[in-house]
XYZ file of C-alpha atoms in Angstrom:
703
model
C -75.751 -37.088 -42.614
C -74.602 -41.158 -42.729
C -73.163 -42.563 -39.455
C -69.513 -43.697 -41.001
C -69.349 -45.831 -37.919
C -72.768 -47.585 -38.569
C -73.065 -50.994 -39.250
C -74.244 -50.577 -42.655
C -71.095 -48.016 -43.512
C -68.341 -50.514 -41.714
C -69.992 -53.283 -44.097
C -69.852 -50.898 -47.076
C -66.477 -50.293 -46.338
C -65.246 -53.714 -45.909
C -67.543 -54.689 -49.299
C -65.735 -52.317 -51.157
C -62.363 -53.500 -50.126
C -63.431 -57.345 -51.057
C -64.496 -56.425 -54.320
C -60.842 -55.264 -55.786
C -58.541 -58.624 -53.703
C -58.066 -59.717 -57.371
C -55.572 -56.992 -57.737
C -52.333 -56.678 -56.172
C -52.683 -53.497 -54.904
C -56.602 -54.443 -53.700
C -55.266 -57.476 -51.862
C -52.974 -54.971 -49.835
C -55.709 -52.832 -49.092
C -57.482 -55.938 -47.883
C -54.823 -57.149 -45.518
C -55.016 -53.390 -44.329
C -58.573 -53.973 -42.867
C -57.578 -56.861 -41.397
C -55.092 -55.019 -39.516
C -57.262 -52.292 -38.426
C -60.171 -54.846 -37.459
C -57.555 -56.898 -35.339
C -56.670 -53.308 -33.843
C -59.885 -52.223 -33.148
C -61.116 -55.574 -31.650
C -57.680 -56.195 -29.621
C -57.985 -60.032 -31.226
C -57.763 -62.178 -34.328
C -60.554 -61.751 -36.529
C -61.356 -64.640 -38.928
C -61.634 -62.319 -42.665
C -65.318 -62.497 -43.688
C -66.100 -64.425 -46.995
C -69.234 -63.003 -48.447
C -72.064 -60.894 -47.302
C -73.266 -62.313 -43.947
C -69.793 -62.632 -42.291
C -68.628 -59.127 -43.680
C -72.376 -57.733 -41.595
C -70.681 -59.976 -38.178
C -67.693 -58.364 -38.558
C -69.265 -54.574 -39.374
C -71.032 -55.196 -35.953
C -68.447 -56.252 -34.122
C -66.243 -53.232 -35.122
C -69.377 -50.803 -34.467
C -69.866 -52.392 -30.954
C -65.967 -51.475 -30.315
C -65.753 -48.123 -31.133
C -69.153 -47.300 -29.292
C -67.153 -49.002 -26.028
C -63.880 -47.043 -27.129
C -64.508 -44.263 -28.769
C -60.832 -43.376 -29.321
C -60.686 -46.226 -31.783
C -62.789 -44.156 -34.065
C -59.610 -42.443 -35.406
C -58.024 -45.341 -36.624
C -60.865 -46.515 -38.622
C -62.149 -43.152 -39.924
C -58.412 -42.729 -40.948
C -58.787 -46.176 -42.925
C -61.675 -46.034 -44.335
C -61.193 -42.620 -45.767
C -58.294 -44.246 -48.027
C -61.285 -46.995 -49.161
C -62.917 -45.678 -52.659
C -66.956 -46.108 -52.732
C -67.857 -48.567 -55.062
C -68.447 -46.827 -58.651
C -71.538 -47.717 -60.469
C -70.917 -48.677 -63.876
C -71.790 -46.124 -67.061
C -71.985 -48.061 -69.680
C -74.708 -49.043 -71.534
C -73.741 -52.232 -73.266
C -75.341 -53.517 -76.388
C -74.326 -57.577 -76.805
C -77.558 -58.417 -78.287
C -76.563 -60.394 -81.540
C -78.117 -59.116 -84.981
C -81.293 -60.284 -85.422
C -82.139 -62.646 -88.865
C -83.295 -60.663 -91.710
C -86.539 -62.758 -92.297
C -88.071 -64.186 -89.622
C -91.501 -66.480 -89.551
C -94.323 -65.568 -87.671
C -94.153 -66.010 -83.738
C -97.154 -63.664 -82.499
C -98.255 -65.745 -79.934
C -95.033 -66.164 -78.062
C -94.085 -62.403 -78.456
C -97.399 -61.615 -76.795
C -96.478 -63.668 -73.932
C -93.473 -61.996 -73.637
C -94.789 -58.261 -74.047
C -97.432 -58.859 -71.756
C -94.477 -60.137 -68.646
C -92.947 -56.526 -69.841
C -95.711 -55.020 -69.599
C -96.805 -56.707 -66.065
C -97.298 -53.895 -62.801
C -93.855 -54.197 -60.896
C -94.565 -56.470 -57.870
C -91.510 -57.295 -56.318
C -91.145 -60.697 -58.711
C -88.351 -60.942 -61.549
C -89.531 -60.100 -64.956
C -88.838 -63.165 -66.389
C -89.705 -65.834 -69.395
C -88.295 -69.172 -70.095
C -88.382 -69.940 -73.917
C -88.167 -73.721 -74.853
C -88.161 -75.805 -77.891
C -85.843 -78.405 -79.665
C -82.951 -77.264 -81.334
C -82.955 -75.606 -84.722
C -86.968 -74.905 -83.567
C -85.742 -70.760 -83.633
C -85.791 -69.897 -79.832
C -82.702 -67.797 -79.684
C -83.511 -66.423 -83.037
C -87.218 -65.343 -81.202
C -85.740 -64.174 -78.273
C -83.036 -61.607 -80.411
C -85.722 -60.594 -82.661
C -88.170 -59.826 -79.276
C -85.159 -57.845 -78.210
C -84.406 -55.864 -81.512
C -88.175 -55.172 -81.645
C -88.768 -53.821 -77.984
C -84.861 -51.862 -78.133
C -86.316 -48.721 -77.332
C -87.924 -50.087 -74.122
C -84.033 -51.290 -72.885
C -82.235 -47.435 -73.050
C -79.228 -48.866 -70.600
C -78.556 -51.510 -72.270
C -78.584 -55.010 -73.728
C -76.945 -58.448 -72.339
C -76.374 -61.345 -74.129
C -74.703 -64.544 -73.213
C -73.993 -67.970 -74.856
C -74.358 -70.450 -71.525
C -73.252 -73.028 -73.683
C -75.892 -75.675 -72.462
C -75.527 -78.229 -74.580
C -74.563 -80.777 -71.611
C -73.398 -80.327 -67.996
C -69.367 -80.954 -69.019
C -70.085 -77.894 -71.857
C -71.808 -75.535 -69.923
C -70.207 -71.969 -69.317
C -69.992 -71.256 -65.273
C -72.041 -68.315 -64.019
C -69.346 -66.374 -62.448
C -67.064 -65.926 -65.633
C -70.409 -64.145 -67.421
C -71.325 -61.999 -64.475
C -67.778 -61.114 -64.097
C -67.993 -60.580 -68.040
C -71.868 -58.610 -67.786
C -70.395 -56.463 -65.145
C -67.392 -55.367 -67.081
C -69.468 -54.380 -70.176
C -71.612 -52.116 -67.605
C -68.668 -50.317 -67.232
C -67.553 -51.377 -63.486
C -63.699 -51.917 -63.237
C -62.070 -55.197 -62.337
C -61.222 -52.993 -58.654
C -65.317 -53.404 -58.190
C -65.476 -56.807 -59.729
C -65.918 -59.445 -56.198
C -64.533 -62.743 -55.924
C -66.800 -65.062 -54.478
C -69.743 -66.556 -56.764
C -72.581 -65.083 -53.926
C -70.799 -61.450 -54.188
C -70.781 -61.436 -57.974
C -73.998 -61.933 -58.081
C -75.121 -59.267 -55.094
C -72.856 -57.066 -57.413
C -74.752 -57.523 -60.407
C -78.254 -57.187 -58.573
C -76.934 -53.804 -57.373
C -75.521 -52.854 -60.400
C -78.695 -53.172 -62.959
C -81.014 -52.197 -59.808
C -81.667 -48.816 -61.306
C -81.785 -49.725 -64.892
C -84.280 -50.954 -67.808
C -82.243 -53.587 -69.151
C -82.534 -56.636 -71.115
C -80.198 -60.204 -70.334
C -80.601 -62.948 -72.497
C -79.071 -65.997 -71.308
C -79.020 -68.194 -74.620
C -78.506 -72.591 -74.101
C -79.164 -72.369 -70.579
C -78.579 -76.097 -69.358
C -79.972 -75.729 -65.760
C -81.760 -73.444 -63.487
C -78.664 -72.998 -61.605
C -77.063 -71.381 -64.431
C -79.865 -68.527 -64.321
C -80.451 -68.011 -61.107
C -77.354 -66.268 -60.564
C -78.201 -63.708 -62.738
C -82.283 -62.674 -61.303
C -83.296 -59.759 -59.746
C -86.417 -57.989 -58.846
C -85.506 -54.416 -60.103
C -88.657 -53.691 -61.991
C -86.531 -52.231 -65.489
C -84.633 -55.486 -65.698
C -86.412 -58.410 -67.862
C -84.551 -61.749 -68.062
C -85.446 -63.952 -71.160
C -83.930 -67.537 -70.461
C -83.236 -69.678 -73.568
C -83.161 -73.617 -72.967
C -84.259 -76.791 -74.595
C -86.670 -77.905 -72.210
C -88.361 -76.485 -69.168
C -85.925 -75.947 -66.199
C -86.848 -77.491 -62.776
C -86.463 -74.686 -60.071
C -86.902 -71.617 -62.371
C -89.670 -69.387 -61.618
C -90.439 -68.301 -64.594
C -93.032 -67.723 -67.431
C -93.322 -70.753 -69.862
C -93.239 -69.985 -73.597
C -93.212 -73.044 -75.360
C -92.096 -72.594 -79.155
C -93.210 -74.999 -81.122
C -92.895 -75.691 -85.164
C -94.342 -73.805 -87.828
C -97.233 -74.067 -89.471
C -96.950 -75.309 -93.146
C -98.411 -71.404 -93.932
C -95.910 -69.697 -91.978
C -93.243 -72.242 -93.527
C -93.834 -71.355 -96.959
C -93.770 -67.997 -96.127
C -90.200 -68.131 -94.822
C -89.036 -70.209 -97.453
C -90.499 -67.363 -99.927
C -88.697 -64.910 -98.226
C -85.969 -66.542 -98.215
C -85.740 -67.979 -101.699
C -87.940 -65.843 -103.623
C -91.330 -66.497 -105.068
C -90.155 -67.970 -108.391
C -88.372 -70.767 -106.900
C -90.789 -71.510 -104.410
C -93.478 -71.642 -107.644
C -90.622 -74.019 -109.570
C -90.274 -75.999 -106.446
C -94.296 -76.484 -105.897
C -94.080 -80.143 -106.509
C -91.871 -80.692 -104.296
C -92.604 -78.495 -101.670
C -95.407 -80.620 -99.609
C -92.236 -83.397 -99.181
C -89.722 -80.525 -98.220
C -92.256 -78.800 -95.483
C -92.794 -82.468 -93.966
C -89.127 -83.305 -93.975
C -88.133 -79.600 -92.425
C -91.081 -80.019 -89.334
C -91.748 -76.583 -89.267
C -88.083 -76.257 -87.846
C -86.862 -72.851 -89.439
C -83.222 -74.132 -89.128
C -84.159 -77.130 -91.510
C -86.330 -74.321 -93.769
C -83.364 -72.181 -94.212
C -81.102 -75.109 -95.741
C -83.249 -76.635 -97.554
C -83.451 -73.250 -99.815
C -80.394 -74.478 -102.146
C -82.188 -77.576 -102.654
C -85.491 -76.856 -102.867
C -86.201 -79.095 -106.161
C -83.999 -81.726 -105.033
C -85.603 -85.099 -104.699
C -86.340 -85.646 -101.677
C -85.129 -88.562 -99.294
C -88.035 -90.448 -96.734
C -88.106 -88.599 -93.277
C -87.242 -92.049 -91.740
C -84.025 -92.562 -92.730
C -83.360 -89.506 -90.226
C -85.394 -90.475 -87.467
C -87.800 -87.879 -88.207
C -85.234 -85.084 -86.585
C -85.545 -82.009 -89.325
C -82.020 -80.543 -88.046
C -80.326 -84.120 -88.409
C -82.190 -84.265 -91.887
C -80.798 -80.831 -93.049
C -77.390 -81.620 -92.319
C -77.811 -85.123 -93.837
C -78.882 -82.738 -97.145
C -75.989 -80.210 -96.686
C -73.893 -82.853 -95.803
C -74.482 -84.632 -98.987
C -73.528 -81.852 -100.860
C -70.185 -81.152 -99.933
C -66.985 -82.222 -102.229
C -64.839 -85.154 -100.412
C -62.360 -82.799 -98.794
C -64.979 -80.433 -97.546
C -67.193 -83.424 -95.982
C -63.947 -84.815 -94.020
C -63.525 -81.242 -92.520
C -66.663 -81.280 -91.450
C -66.922 -85.010 -90.030
C -63.091 -84.460 -88.180
C -63.491 -81.269 -86.524
C -66.664 -82.644 -84.559
C -64.895 -84.815 -82.979
C -65.219 -82.833 -79.909
C -67.156 -79.767 -78.154
C -64.747 -77.000 -79.364
C -65.644 -73.368 -78.453
C -64.872 -72.322 -81.720
C -62.419 -73.669 -84.276
C -60.294 -71.558 -86.407
C -57.721 -72.267 -89.446
C -54.449 -72.900 -87.285
C -55.717 -75.937 -85.153
C -58.336 -77.286 -88.015
C -54.751 -77.318 -89.760
C -53.019 -79.439 -87.334
C -56.236 -81.636 -86.906
C -56.772 -82.199 -90.861
C -53.430 -82.362 -92.127
C -53.360 -79.742 -94.307
C -52.016 -76.154 -94.648
C -53.667 -73.432 -92.676
C -54.741 -71.722 -96.023
C -56.238 -74.887 -97.004
C -57.932 -75.202 -94.063
C -59.190 -71.759 -93.943
C -60.757 -72.394 -97.415
C -62.518 -75.711 -96.154
C -64.174 -74.272 -93.423
C -65.576 -71.345 -95.669
C -67.273 -74.412 -97.608
C -68.582 -76.344 -95.198
C -69.870 -72.878 -93.847
C -71.517 -71.837 -97.003
C -73.436 -75.211 -96.812
C -74.842 -73.911 -93.344
C -73.333 -76.877 -91.464
C -70.985 -74.355 -89.150
C -71.828 -71.210 -88.219
C -69.550 -67.589 -87.304
C -68.592 -66.900 -83.747
C -68.527 -63.117 -82.857
C -64.812 -63.502 -81.809
C -63.857 -65.191 -84.877
C -63.463 -68.643 -86.198
C -66.694 -70.942 -86.541
C -69.179 -73.653 -84.209
C -71.475 -76.314 -85.025
C -74.827 -76.353 -83.725
C -75.212 -78.928 -81.139
C -77.297 -81.405 -83.216
C -75.122 -80.524 -86.158
C -72.262 -82.016 -84.366
C -73.583 -84.365 -83.417
C -74.395 -85.832 -87.147
C -71.015 -84.819 -87.679
C -69.645 -86.899 -85.081
C -71.845 -90.087 -85.730
C -70.462 -89.436 -89.454
C -66.552 -89.678 -88.780
C -67.370 -92.671 -85.914
C -69.170 -94.605 -89.182
C -66.754 -93.677 -91.932
C -63.637 -92.662 -90.807
C -63.168 -94.870 -87.283
C -62.874 -94.016 -83.749
C -59.334 -94.269 -83.956
C -59.008 -91.644 -86.786
C -61.413 -89.382 -85.184
C -59.237 -89.501 -81.786
C -55.900 -89.059 -84.084
C -57.899 -85.680 -85.693
C -58.450 -84.905 -81.979
C -55.216 -85.306 -80.721
C -53.506 -83.551 -83.280
C -55.948 -80.350 -82.676
C -54.933 -80.607 -78.736
C -51.126 -80.803 -79.864
C -51.711 -77.326 -81.366
C -53.349 -75.779 -78.781
C -50.100 -77.190 -76.475
C -47.857 -75.117 -78.506
C -50.076 -72.156 -78.729
C -50.578 -71.945 -75.262
C -46.718 -72.521 -74.136
C -45.429 -69.849 -76.647
C -48.226 -67.291 -75.579
C -47.434 -68.210 -71.447
C -43.666 -67.852 -72.070
C -44.069 -64.628 -73.546
C -46.621 -63.175 -71.299
C -44.534 -64.127 -68.321
C -41.194 -64.930 -69.087
C -39.542 -64.350 -66.076
C -41.077 -67.773 -64.247
C -39.792 -71.380 -64.012
C -41.846 -74.285 -65.622
C -41.831 -77.906 -65.630
C -43.538 -78.759 -69.111
C -41.044 -80.483 -71.592
C -43.115 -78.325 -74.374
C -41.063 -75.156 -72.254
C -38.031 -76.322 -73.266
C -38.960 -77.102 -77.159
C -41.284 -74.046 -77.948
C -39.861 -70.581 -78.316
C -42.348 -67.432 -76.825
C -44.458 -66.486 -79.324
C -44.119 -63.941 -81.795
C -45.674 -61.080 -80.082
C -44.763 -57.546 -79.651
C -44.735 -57.556 -75.729
C -46.088 -59.341 -72.775
C -49.755 -57.491 -72.664
C -50.354 -58.792 -76.640
C -49.405 -62.671 -75.325
C -51.389 -62.327 -72.797
C -54.083 -61.071 -74.699
C -53.784 -64.260 -76.999
C -53.435 -66.381 -74.104
C -56.645 -65.120 -72.602
C -58.285 -64.934 -76.250
C -58.269 -69.067 -76.764
C -58.861 -69.851 -73.200
C -61.939 -71.606 -73.593
C -60.315 -73.296 -76.470
C -57.147 -74.516 -74.280
C -59.348 -75.662 -71.279
C -61.437 -78.041 -73.892
C -58.410 -79.084 -74.954
C -57.372 -80.053 -71.517
C -60.789 -81.760 -71.388
C -60.000 -83.988 -74.732
C -56.314 -85.112 -73.423
C -58.012 -86.546 -70.469
C -60.676 -88.036 -72.500
C -57.692 -89.528 -74.840
C -55.872 -90.625 -71.909
C -52.994 -88.412 -72.689
C -52.508 -86.971 -69.086
C -48.820 -85.689 -70.036
C -50.238 -83.352 -72.135
C -52.917 -82.565 -70.114
C -51.265 -81.199 -67.014
C -48.372 -79.293 -69.342
C -51.997 -77.731 -71.170
C -52.565 -76.829 -67.403
C -49.131 -75.121 -66.571
C -49.534 -73.218 -69.792
C -52.716 -71.103 -68.997
C -50.799 -69.880 -65.885
C -50.362 -66.514 -67.248
C -54.209 -66.312 -68.703
C -55.040 -67.693 -64.687
C -52.932 -65.366 -62.705
C -52.363 -62.106 -64.484
C -55.525 -61.780 -66.475
C -57.660 -63.346 -63.600
C -59.464 -65.968 -65.358
C -59.802 -68.583 -62.348
C -63.478 -68.977 -62.689
C -62.584 -70.195 -67.013
C -59.965 -72.280 -65.718
C -60.815 -73.834 -62.789
C -62.223 -77.177 -64.896
C -59.123 -77.519 -66.173
C -57.097 -77.475 -63.033
C -59.010 -79.968 -61.209
C -58.101 -82.335 -64.318
C -54.780 -81.021 -64.507
C -54.341 -82.061 -60.587
C -56.119 -85.566 -61.437
C -53.777 -86.358 -64.159
C -50.180 -85.034 -62.112
C -51.134 -87.645 -59.893
C -51.984 -90.421 -62.299
C -48.715 -90.040 -63.878
C -46.361 -88.355 -61.403
C -47.513 -88.712 -57.662
C -45.622 -87.435 -54.907
C -43.159 -85.360 -58.040
C -42.835 -81.559 -58.269
C -45.334 -82.075 -61.465
C -48.139 -82.842 -58.677
C -46.927 -80.142 -56.417
C -47.388 -77.440 -59.411
C -50.636 -78.660 -60.222
C -51.928 -78.227 -56.489
C -50.786 -75.357 -55.996
C -51.911 -73.950 -59.669
C -55.565 -75.526 -58.406
C -54.778 -73.733 -54.893
C -54.491 -70.498 -56.549
C -57.537 -70.261 -58.556
C -59.920 -71.420 -55.389
C -58.037 -68.769 -53.090
C -59.000 -65.989 -55.688
C -62.665 -67.697 -55.466
C -62.820 -67.352 -51.987
C -63.250 -71.466 -51.749
C -60.121 -71.082 -48.637
C -61.125 -74.299 -46.883
C -60.046 -76.391 -50.448
C -57.000 -74.114 -51.132
C -55.221 -74.785 -48.491
C -55.942 -78.861 -48.640
C -54.588 -78.473 -51.955
C -51.387 -76.509 -50.751
C -50.807 -79.166 -48.185
C -50.752 -81.727 -50.743
C -48.436 -79.526 -52.761
C -45.847 -79.445 -50.311
C -46.308 -83.076 -49.697
C -45.616 -83.843 -53.241
C -42.993 -81.415 -53.339
C -41.090 -82.857 -49.986
C -41.244 -85.972 -51.315
C -39.653 -85.345 -54.805
C -37.090 -83.448 -52.529
C -37.429 -80.207 -54.822
C -37.140 -77.632 -52.162
C -38.081 -75.079 -54.554
C -41.382 -75.762 -55.299
C -42.030 -76.838 -51.268
C -40.790 -73.320 -50.914
C -43.684 -71.847 -53.178
C -46.413 -74.074 -51.840
C -45.932 -72.870 -47.968
C -45.474 -68.996 -49.544
C -48.755 -69.564 -51.235
C -50.302 -70.962 -48.098
C -48.637 -67.891 -46.028
C -50.228 -65.947 -48.927
C -53.752 -67.482 -48.369
C -53.278 -66.564 -44.535
C -52.958 -62.820 -45.287
C -56.157 -63.328 -47.321
C -57.523 -64.816 -44.187
C -56.250 -61.935 -41.604
C -54.249 -65.183 -39.702
C -51.453 -62.608 -39.794
C -48.985 -64.510 -36.963
C -49.557 -68.106 -39.286
C -48.826 -65.373 -42.337
C -45.136 -64.773 -40.810
C -44.214 -68.217 -39.651
C -45.154 -69.929 -43.106
C -43.176 -67.384 -44.954
C -40.158 -68.008 -42.717
C -40.870 -71.908 -43.526
C -40.425 -71.253 -46.579
C -37.196 -68.681 -46.298
C -35.439 -71.860 -44.615
C -36.920 -74.271 -47.512
C -34.980 -71.651 -50.105
C -31.668 -72.781 -48.128
C -32.010 -75.955 -49.492
C -31.890 -75.108 -53.136
C -28.626 -76.492 -54.803
C -27.170 -73.955 -57.244
C -27.335 -76.335 -59.968
C -31.431 -77.297 -59.028
C -34.753 -76.501 -60.944
C -35.516 -72.693 -59.812
C -32.264 -72.275 -58.029
C -31.572 -69.058 -60.398
C -34.770 -67.540 -59.001
C -34.202 -68.288 -55.614
C -32.466 -64.925 -54.538
C -35.370 -62.945 -56.114
C -37.961 -65.413 -53.813
C -36.025 -64.873 -50.936
C -36.489 -60.993 -51.315
C -40.161 -61.246 -52.428
C -40.572 -63.659 -48.524
C -39.295 -60.539 -47.117
C -41.786 -58.269 -48.566
C -44.405 -60.744 -47.391
C -42.943 -60.865 -43.856
C -42.946 -57.391 -43.734
C -46.998 -57.374 -44.794
C -47.778 -60.116 -42.076
C -45.831 -57.953 -39.346
C -47.835 -54.416 -40.522
C -50.862 -56.852 -40.077
C -49.799 -57.290 -36.335
C -49.292 -53.794 -35.450
C -45.141 -54.635 -35.353
C -44.596 -51.487 -37.263
C -40.747 -51.140 -36.954
C -39.835 -55.027 -37.695
C -42.474 -54.673 -40.737
C -40.437 -51.479 -41.784
C -37.243 -53.492 -41.286
C -38.166 -56.370 -43.637
C -39.632 -54.237 -45.903
C -36.507 -52.099 -46.193
C -34.749 -55.276 -47.379
C -36.566 -56.416 -49.756
C -36.690 -52.945 -51.378
C -32.771 -52.761 -51.566
C -32.727 -56.242 -53.515
C -35.373 -54.957 -55.906
C -33.673 -51.486 -56.142
C -30.404 -53.141 -56.840
C -31.424 -55.755 -59.308
C -33.679 -53.020 -61.617
C -36.886 -54.581 -60.451
C -39.203 -51.623 -61.178
C -42.359 -53.995 -60.532
C -41.456 -55.123 -57.331
C -40.143 -51.711 -56.028
C -43.378 -50.073 -56.445
C -45.197 -52.990 -54.802
C -42.756 -52.615 -51.719
C -42.799 -48.917 -51.667
C -46.564 -49.188 -51.369
C -46.129 -51.936 -48.410
C -43.997 -49.122 -46.484
C -46.342 -45.991 -47.439
C -49.175 -47.918 -46.276
C -47.296 -49.505 -43.026
C -46.274 -45.501 -42.189
C -49.977 -44.361 -42.895
C -50.963 -47.196 -40.281
C -48.249 -46.447 -37.680
C -49.793 -43.100 -37.283
C -46.845 -41.794 -39.580
C -48.262 -39.145 -42.354
C -45.150 -37.419 -42.609
C -43.093 -40.811 -43.518
C -45.805 -42.203 -45.841
C -46.610 -39.354 -48.079
C -42.653 -39.270 -49.784
C -42.865 -43.205 -50.293
C -46.262 -42.249 -52.193
C -44.769 -40.039 -54.247
C -41.737 -42.365 -55.012
C -44.216 -45.529 -55.803
C -46.570 -43.645 -58.018
C -43.589 -42.414 -59.882
C -42.403 -45.886 -60.024
C -45.493 -47.718 -61.230
C -46.955 -44.691 -63.379
C -44.837 -45.497 -66.732
C -45.630 -49.274 -66.133
C -49.544 -48.707 -66.736
C -50.048 -49.966 -62.981
C -53.797 -47.547 -63.064
C -55.200 -49.591 -60.212
C -52.195 -49.409 -57.909
C -51.391 -45.689 -58.785
C -55.474 -44.821 -58.502
C -55.019 -46.306 -54.209
C -51.977 -44.860 -53.923
C -53.621 -41.411 -54.990
C -56.143 -42.146 -52.920
C -54.327 -42.707 -50.002
C -52.341 -39.524 -50.832
C -55.378 -37.691 -49.995
C -56.200 -39.384 -46.865
C -53.057 -38.617 -45.639
C -52.798 -35.087 -46.572
C -55.913 -34.300 -45.070
C -55.555 -36.226 -41.719
């Protein structure tokens, strides 16, 4: 029988609770954990941020329970209301389709087979495929993965980390979250911090036979969080060069031999076409330099006169791009050049039309023409993208033929398109919040069926909006940069995309401080950045941003914004289990709201903001074990939300009261509150919240 009071068991409970803090209901349970730990320890205990700190808290709790067995019931009652971590049950297959015609790569595949068959010795099974762009490293990884599919019955994971440069590289934390979701882990089981994310990923794959392919890796730091010693997991890292600090079996991928290159051309073009081009074939092979990409691009022009290799500096990918580019009609060639001025993760008809100054249907036709020439590749999520080397070729051609000013103007029009899109989606996804950006006053909410559809649209373009922020910053358009960040609010807060938006928010803070220091704009950007840092458990950095936000709002005389910054710092204190400080900060924020004049920005929202602060004060008092006062504060908030028809906050406040009564040892008072909260929240599809309430009900009934 497992000792539920052991250090391991206590640490497991804390870990399960900490994994769900990205959700409102999960944060409430986390605060309850802090209250219980405080009660057992007899003093304030700092909230743990990682596995080591959780173990320290667990040892403290276990020691106190041994010293005072009467406290065991307090912990046991709380632990019964916490679900055990549920393993994901999905068997994802994210590996792209392999190319139909694949050139001979027997030597690299033998190395991969040998590593796969190596006897387990506690070290990760990992290979590093590396070679210059266009040489076929990604193609090889996918082809080998498809050939060995039966050896990985529990799934195949794939992620393009876009490591063309440090600036373009994807944050591993966002990929870990995506992998965990695809493995079947619910959002309530995905922890906030990067270290805990990697730990949960390793735990999730420990018993699986699984393939993990990490494509276009820029550095060892990108790959390390995914590594595991699980004997059934095989990891393939694809990069342009050897990666210092990555202990992997190196598998260099070089040019194809002329024999293999000719075989690939024959597979692609057919024997008659290759025979007809016999005279030109040696020059074609020399120009392609053994690059599968260049060979594929050469197929439509096998019999064409071949330009000297020196014209493209001996780079077969650039040579192939140049050849294909010269076949484009003038309007398609312009499209190819101008859309390459920035490393957009994905290019679709809408923003392309803005950049080119043509209708969307015409942009769609032009994109199809460029893709048909092999200069753009399709993206699974829709749209197109450039290979990095092809984009560099197009960008150089744009600077040479169109000039820097024309390129910048095209990029600026694309940024403007994303600003309008993001504002419209954000307004529709989060209609009840106040904003600062002037575009919010002129752009109507997008044409979405409801908030969920709008949020999905906003989330689908997060990576492109982040790139738009970078582009605006580099163009010196700092006003647009911070407005784009504000328009990421719904995707950040409601969809939890904190990792993805963080680079943009850092730019947003710099932009706001450059164009509007000491204003409500700077305050808003500091607060938004702090929210992302809080969710990543970077609490010290979050506090620094919130204090900067409060200073800026105070200088601007913007009481509503200052109250928001102070309130958010109070919420951070709740996360840190510093309940007394949280209570004081909520009181300070309440006082600041009294200074909001009727005509001031955000004044209409002040009554609701006061009610939320009453709810927060009730949570802080509950954490301090001051049940009667907490009940009173929460009751005030509940009355307001009921009177004003705020169904969601009514349900959340009922949940707070139910948990308060449970902690106070009043199960009979908790039960009706739980049932009412479930009834309120179920129609809102607040699934996670309702599940937590039902688990709490089971714990109350069985007590």
